Amino acid sequence: MDLGRRLGADSHQQVIRYAGGRWIGSVVDGVITFFLFGALTAMAAGAGAIFQEQFGLSHLLGSLLLVAATAFTVLLGISGVITTISYVVPVMLVSVFGIAFATLLTTPVNFDAVNQWAQANRAPVPFWVFSAIIYVSYNLVLGVSVLAPLGRHVDNPKTLQRGALYGGIGLGIGALIINLTLLANVPGVSRYEVPMVSIAAQYSPFIKAVYSVVLLAEIYTTAVGSLFGFAERITDQGKPLFKWVVIGTGIVAFGAGQLGFSTLVRVLYPAVGYAGLLMLGGLLYGYARERVMAQPAYKPKR
């Protein structure tokens, strides 16, 4: 976000190339752009899974509505993206915390059962320390498409620092309690595409319905950020081509999203995390270059 503020970045491209240099930056830029489309596809599949599993409706209908709402929001520009995320995320956090605390108070984690379950399943990233790093990396790959252009809309660096700190803490706590909640319900939740909704259903049909809607909203915000970042990387939002890139990308993602949510998450997300290590390396490289040498890693052409 700070680099986006200083560079006046329109997309993640300027930030990544400035930090990583011409060659590393170009590779990372291509990786991020590709996986932004992949994330949009996964979100289309996730919406379809919720419609099918929780509401008994068509998977195609869920994917179609998600893609249509996402494309409409992105066409409103960065202000629409920021507003959407700002409203949805706090509601999502409150909902997740409520269900997680209720679950952990009534169903504590049985670590012996968890260990037996874990040994019987092959994790996409086996070593837990590396898995944690990959998780952070994946989140930043998908986030940088919005965070980079967001930076230029904030004048005060202190505001960006506080946002980064509070956002990181919030994501960390949220990930922790969701993980503990799922572990308290293994192996039963393993058969669901969207397991947190099945946990919410244990309390009442009303809570299940509310949480399903909240989760759909969160899927929607992720899809909005991914589609905006992808389209903005292809062309500037002020150009006529932007509209057609948004619509065309949405149509292709809708089709690809029929592959299934759990399949895409199991294959795509670890791959995004591995690729994101290049981005983290590039950002660290640029950070060191700015402080060790007089010139930054890469100066964008004016």
XYZ file of N, CA and C in Angstrom, residues 80-236:
471
model
N -16.397 1.492 -5.790
C -17.383 0.447 -5.533
C -16.767 -0.769 -4.885
N -15.558 -1.120 -5.294
C -14.849 -2.260 -4.710
C -14.562 -2.008 -3.239
N -14.018 -0.828 -2.921
C -13.655 -0.505 -1.542
C -14.894 -0.462 -0.649
N -15.959 0.162 -1.132
C -17.190 0.260 -0.343
C -17.756 -1.118 -0.029
N -17.768 -1.989 -1.029
C -18.298 -3.338 -0.840
C -17.525 -4.084 0.231
N -16.215 -4.073 0.125
C -15.381 -4.794 1.081
C -15.525 -4.204 2.480
N -15.602 -2.893 2.574
C -15.687 -2.219 3.875
C -16.950 -2.613 4.638
N -18.055 -2.827 3.938
C -19.300 -3.186 4.595
C -19.355 -4.675 4.949
N -18.847 -5.517 4.066
C -19.042 -6.954 4.228
C -18.097 -7.555 5.264
N -16.826 -7.147 5.255
C -15.827 -7.803 6.099
C -16.172 -7.729 7.593
N -16.551 -6.572 8.162
C -16.899 -6.565 9.594
C -18.049 -7.513 9.939
N -19.060 -7.569 9.083
C -20.188 -8.476 9.327
C -19.708 -9.928 9.295
N -18.845 -10.236 8.356
C -18.309 -11.594 8.252
C -17.520 -11.974 9.500
N -16.678 -11.054 9.991
C -15.859 -11.341 11.169
C -16.733 -11.593 12.398
N -17.754 -10.764 12.601
C -18.642 -10.945 13.747
C -19.350 -12.297 13.663
N -19.805 -12.671 12.468
C -20.498 -13.946 12.292
C -19.576 -15.128 12.563
N -18.364 -15.054 12.028
C -17.403 -16.139 12.229
C -17.055 -16.281 13.704
N -16.786 -15.149 14.369
C -16.423 -15.204 15.784
C -17.561 -15.787 16.616
N -18.798 -15.401 16.318
C -19.926 -15.906 17.087
C -20.069 -17.414 16.986
N -20.029 -17.939 15.764
C -20.171 -19.381 15.570
C -18.964 -20.123 16.149
N -17.770 -19.564 15.988
C -16.564 -20.220 16.484
C -16.571 -20.318 18.004
N -16.898 -19.230 18.678
C -16.904 -19.248 20.144
C -17.982 -20.182 20.681
N -19.155 -20.177 20.060
C -20.223 -21.081 20.490
C -19.804 -22.538 20.316
N -19.119 -22.820 19.216
C -18.674 -24.189 18.950
C -17.597 -24.625 19.934
N -16.611 -23.771 20.157
C -15.482 -24.142 21.011
C -15.894 -24.249 22.478
N -16.941 -23.509 22.880
C -17.423 -23.624 24.257
C -18.160 -24.940 24.488
N -18.855 -25.423 23.465
C -19.645 -26.651 23.609
C -18.922 -27.885 23.095
N -17.985 -27.704 22.154
C -17.267 -28.840 21.560
C -15.779 -28.530 21.517
N -15.051 -28.736 22.610
C -13.614 -28.446 22.606
C -12.874 -29.350 21.613
N -11.714 -28.885 21.179
C -10.913 -29.645 20.216
C -10.325 -30.875 20.896
N -10.569 -32.044 20.315
C -9.969 -33.300 20.782
C -8.725 -33.557 19.932
N -7.566 -33.191 20.463
C -6.353 -33.241 19.650
C -5.924 -34.663 19.315
N -6.300 -35.638 20.144
C -6.002 -37.033 19.796
C -6.775 -37.444 18.539
N -8.054 -37.085 18.499
C -8.865 -37.397 17.320
C -8.371 -36.632 16.105
N -7.950 -35.386 16.323
C -7.430 -34.573 15.219
C -6.172 -35.201 14.633
N -5.277 -35.674 15.502
C -4.034 -36.304 15.021
C -4.327 -37.558 14.212
N -5.272 -38.376 14.676
C -5.620 -39.583 13.930
C -6.224 -39.230 12.573
N -7.074 -38.224 12.565
C -7.694 -37.790 11.315
C -6.646 -37.224 10.368
N -5.728 -36.418 10.888
C -4.707 -35.785 10.049
C -3.771 -36.814 9.431
N -3.443 -37.857 10.176
C -2.535 -38.876 9.649
C -3.163 -39.676 8.518
N -4.492 -39.713 8.514
C -5.187 -40.481 7.470
C -5.421 -39.659 6.211
N -5.121 -38.377 6.267
C -5.343 -37.504 5.114
C -4.038 -36.868 4.680
N -3.876 -36.755 3.401
C -2.670 -36.153 2.849
C -2.914 -34.674 2.608
N -2.202 -33.836 3.324
C -2.375 -32.387 3.190
C -1.723 -31.895 1.904
N -2.294 -30.862 1.269
C -1.677 -30.296 0.063
C -0.274 -29.764 0.329
N -0.052 -29.186 1.526
C 1.277 -28.715 1.940
C 1.582 -29.409 3.269
N 2.374 -30.483 3.269
C 2.493 -31.360 4.437
C 3.116 -30.711 5.673
N 4.198 -29.965 5.549
C 4.910 -29.429 6.698
C 4.197 -28.193 7.209
N 3.802 -28.185 8.499
C 2.887 -27.144 8.975
C 3.503 -25.742 8.934
N 4.786 -25.609 9.210
C 5.406 -24.284 9.176
C 5.370 -23.722 7.756
N 5.742 -24.555 6.796
C 5.715 -24.133 5.401
C 4.277 -23.871 4.952
N 3.346 -24.680 5.452
C 1.939 -24.472 5.121
C 1.451 -23.107 5.602
N 1.898 -22.689 6.794
C 1.512 -21.376 7.315
C 2.051 -20.249 6.437
N 3.307 -20.384 6.006
C 3.911 -19.368 5.136
C 3.178 -19.309 3.799
N 2.839 -20.484 3.262
C 2.118 -20.556 1.996
C 0.749 -19.895 2.121
N 0.114 -20.053 3.280
C -1.207 -19.445 3.493
C -1.118 -17.921 3.459
N -0.127 -17.374 4.159
C 0.080 -15.920 4.148
C 0.391 -15.449 2.729
N 1.249 -16.192 2.052
C 1.648 -15.835 0.692
C 0.445 -15.805 -0.242
N -0.422 -16.802 -0.147
C -1.606 -16.871 -1.009
C -2.525 -15.682 -0.772
N -2.717 -15.326 0.501
C -3.589 -14.192 0.808
C -3.048 -12.889 0.242
N -1.733 -12.709 0.283
C -1.144 -11.475 -0.223
C -1.200 -11.407 -1.746
N -1.063 -12.551 -2.401
C -1.149 -12.559 -3.865
C -2.512 -12.046 -4.312
N -3.567 -12.520 -3.639
C -4.911 -12.095 -4.021
C -5.211 -10.681 -3.527
N -4.576 -10.277 -2.426
C -4.836 -8.964 -1.865
C -4.115 -7.831 -2.563
N -2.954 -8.108 -3.135
C -2.124 -7.034 -3.694
C -2.813 -6.325 -4.855
N -3.705 -7.012 -5.534
C -4.400 -6.394 -6.668
C -5.284 -5.233 -6.226
N -5.786 -5.280 -4.993
C -6.587 -4.184 -4.450
C -5.733 -3.268 -3.582
N -4.813 -3.842 -2.815
C -4.007 -3.041 -1.889
C -3.116 -2.043 -2.613
N -2.557 -2.452 -3.757
C -1.648 -1.557 -4.481
C -2.358 -0.294 -4.981
N -3.458 -0.410 -5.735
C -4.146 0.825 -6.165
C -4.847 1.540 -5.018
N -5.168 0.807 -3.937
C -5.802 1.448 -2.784
C -4.871 2.467 -2.150
N -3.559 2.181 -2.158
C -2.602 3.054 -1.510
C -2.605 4.475 -2.018
N -2.848 4.667 -3.292
C -2.802 6.022 -3.862
C -4.000 6.869 -3.448
N -5.013 6.245 -2.848
C -6.185 6.988 -2.401
C -6.052 7.439 -0.944
N -4.915 7.119 -0.309
C -4.694 7.484 1.094
C -3.448 8.352 1.172
N -3.577 9.548 1.695
C -2.455 10.482 1.749
C -1.533 10.244 2.945
N -2.092 9.801 4.057
C -1.321 9.679 5.289
C -0.708 8.288 5.420
N 0.643 8.175 5.426
C 1.283 6.861 5.580
C 0.910 6.176 6.885
N 0.673 6.948 7.949
C 0.311 6.359 9.238
C -1.015 5.597 9.145
N -1.926 6.126 8.328
C -3.202 5.438 8.132
C -2.994 4.080 7.481
N -2.103 4.032 6.489
C -1.795 2.766 5.832
C -1.152 1.780 6.804
N -0.262 2.277 7.657
C 0.392 1.397 8.623
C -0.608 0.799 9.602
N -1.521 1.642 10.081
C -2.539 1.121 11.007
C -3.445 0.110 10.301
N -3.819 0.422 9.056
C -4.663 -0.509 8.313
C -3.992 -1.853 8.109
N -2.694 -1.823 7.780
C -1.956 -3.067 7.580
C -1.865 -3.863 8.883
N -1.598 -3.160 9.986
C -1.465 -3.834 11.279
C -2.785 -4.454 11.719
N -3.853 -3.656 11.702
C -5.146 -4.173 12.153
C -5.671 -5.260 11.208
N -5.447 -5.064 9.911
C -5.887 -6.080 8.956
C -5.158 -7.402 9.146
N -3.851 -7.330 9.374
C -3.081 -8.551 9.597
C -3.505 -9.277 10.860
N -3.723 -8.507 11.930
C -4.177 -9.115 13.182
C -5.560 -9.739 13.006
N -6.441 -9.023 12.340
C -7.788 -9.553 12.128
C -7.791 -10.823 11.313
N -7.006 -10.842 10.247
C -6.917 -12.044 9.420
C -6.326 -13.208 10.210
N -5.290 -12.927 10.993
C -4.654 -13.983 11.773
C -5.590 -14.601 12.790
N -6.301 -13.752 13.548
C -7.232 -14.259 14.554
C -8.385 -15.000 13.882
N -8.888 -14.437 12.789
C -9.982 -15.092 12.076
C -9.588 -16.470 11.566
N -8.402 -16.557 10.972
C -7.928 -17.850 10.460
C -7.753 -18.859 11.597
N -7.249 -18.388 12.739
C -7.019 -19.274 13.872
C -8.325 -19.862 14.400
N -9.319 -19.007 14.628
C -10.539 -19.534 15.232
C -11.357 -20.376 14.247
N -11.279 -20.052 12.950
C -11.943 -20.910 11.963
C -11.293 -22.285 11.948
N -9.961 -22.299 11.993
C -9.234 -23.567 11.987
C -9.591 -24.410 13.213
N -9.611 -23.782 14.396
C -9.958 -24.505 15.620
C -11.397 -25.013 15.560
N -12.290 -24.216 15.004
C -13.687 -24.626 14.885
C -13.832 -25.848 13.989
N -13.120 -25.853 12.882
C -13.166 -27.009 11.976
C -12.553 -28.247 12.637
N -11.447 -28.058 13.343
C -10.796 -29.191 13.997
C -11.675 -29.785 15.102
N -12.508 -28.955 15.715
C -13.411 -29.458 16.750
C -14.517 -30.323 16.163
N -14.667 -30.298 14.851
C -15.762 -31.036 14.206
C -15.284 -32.061 13.188
N -13.999 -32.405 13.194
C -13.526 -33.452 12.289
C -13.823 -34.813 12.921
N -14.013 -35.845 12.080
C -13.950 -35.848 10.616
C -15.284 -35.527 9.937
N -16.328 -35.224 10.716
C -17.657 -35.066 10.137
C -17.754 -33.992 9.080
N -17.025 -32.867 9.272
C -17.155 -31.753 8.328
C -16.381 -31.997 7.032
N -15.598 -33.048 6.982
C -14.724 -33.268 5.823
C -15.497 -33.527 4.537
N -16.723 -33.976 4.668
C -17.481 -34.337 3.459
C -18.187 -33.151 2.822
N -18.097 -31.961 3.448
C -18.789 -30.789 2.922
C -17.850 -29.901 2.116
N -18.396 -29.327 1.052
C -17.624 -28.374 0.258
C -17.351 -27.097 1.056
N -18.334 -26.652 1.837
C -18.211 -25.438 2.652
C -18.521 -25.832 4.100
N -17.530 -26.306 4.845
C -17.789 -26.929 6.153
C -18.308 -25.979 7.227
N -17.930 -24.694 7.214
C -18.382 -23.791 8.269
C -19.897 -23.625 8.265
N -20.519 -23.717 7.114
C -21.980 -23.609 7.047
C -22.636 -24.815 7.722
N -22.044 -25.986 7.544
C -22.594 -27.191 8.186
C -22.499 -27.076 9.703
N -21.470 -26.399 10.209
C -21.342 -26.192 11.657
C -22.407 -25.215 12.135
N -22.646 -24.168 11.384
C -23.690 -23.207 11.741
C -25.066 -23.880 11.770
N -25.270 -24.877 10.910
C -26.562 -25.561 10.833
C -26.856 -26.362 12.090
N -25.843 -26.669 12.900
C -26.047 -27.441 14.119
C -26.855 -26.655 15.157
N -26.890 -25.342 15.041
C -27.554 -24.516 16.045
C -29.007 -24.236 15.688
N -29.264 -23.865 14.449
C -30.650 -23.673 14.015
C -30.664 -23.411 12.513
N -31.772 -23.713 11.858
C -31.874 -23.407 10.427
C -31.714 -21.915 10.137
N -32.186 -21.067 11.083
C -32.072 -19.630 10.876
C -30.610 -19.185 10.875
N -29.831 -19.665 11.848
C -28.407 -19.318 11.906
C -27.685 -19.839 10.671
N -28.059 -21.029 10.237
C -27.461 -21.590 9.019
C -27.730 -20.686 7.822
N -28.972 -20.216 7.684
C -29.326 -19.365 6.549
C -28.590 -18.037 6.609
N -28.531 -17.439 7.812
C -27.841 -16.158 7.961
C -26.366 -16.304 7.638
N -25.735 -17.338 8.172
C -24.305 -17.514 7.925
C -24.047 -17.812 6.452
N -24.939 -18.536 5.807
C -24.768 -18.821 4.383
C -24.779 -17.531 3.575
N -25.681 -16.618 3.937
C -25.748 -15.333 3.237
C -24.478 -14.527 3.486
N -24.013 -14.516 4.751
C -22.779 -13.783 5.082
C -21.599 -14.364 4.312
N -21.518 -15.682 4.248
C -20.413 -16.316 3.535
C -20.484 -16.022 2.039
N -21.685 -15.995 1.501
C -21.846 -15.620 0.093
C -21.348 -14.193 -0.137
N -21.632 -13.309 0.820
C -21.159 -11.931 0.704
C -19.642 -11.858 0.733
N -19.029 -12.678 1.566
C -17.569 -12.682 1.634
C -16.965 -13.265 0.354
N -17.564 -14.313 -0.170
C -17.130 -14.857 -1.459
C -17.237 -13.787 -2.538
N -18.318 -13.030 -2.464
C -18.551 -11.946 -3.415
C -17.450 -10.888 -3.350
N -17.039 -10.478 -2.133
C -15.986 -9.461 -2.024
C -14.654 -9.973 -2.553
N -14.364 -11.240 -2.312
C -13.129 -11.826 -2.850
C -13.171 -11.847 -4.369
N -14.330 -12.204 -4.908
C -14.476 -12.230 -6.363
C -14.341 -10.830 -6.949
N -14.901 -9.839 -6.268
C -14.822 -8.456 -6.744
C -13.365 -8.004 -6.813
N -12.617 -8.243 -5.739
C -11.209 -7.856 -5.730
C -10.408 -8.555 -6.817
N -10.689 -9.835 -7.031
C -9.946 -10.603 -8.033
C -10.256 -10.124 -9.447
N -11.544 -9.927 -9.736
C -11.926 -9.479 -11.082
C -11.421 -8.066 -11.354
N -11.520 -7.187 -10.364
C -11.029 -5.824 -10.553
C -9.529 -5.830 -10.828
N -8.762 -6.581 -10.027
C -7.316 -6.632 -10.225
C -6.940 -7.194 -11.582
N -7.654 -8.235 -12.007
C -7.359 -8.856 -13.302
C -7.664 -7.892 -14.444
N -8.872 -7.294 -14.403
C -9.269 -6.402 -15.494
C -8.414 -5.140 -15.531
N -8.084 -4.599 -14.370
C -7.267 -3.390 -14.304
C -5.859 -3.648 -14.821
N -5.395 -4.879 -14.652
C -4.067 -5.226 -15.176
C -4.074 -5.301 -16.695
N -5.200 -5.722 -17.276
C -5.294 -5.842 -18.731
C -5.433 -4.469 -19.380
N -6.275 -3.614 -18.804
C -6.511 -2.286 -19.360
C -6.998 -1.359 -18.262
N -6.828 -0.061 -18.427
C -7.271 0.914 -17.435
C -8.792 0.969 -17.386
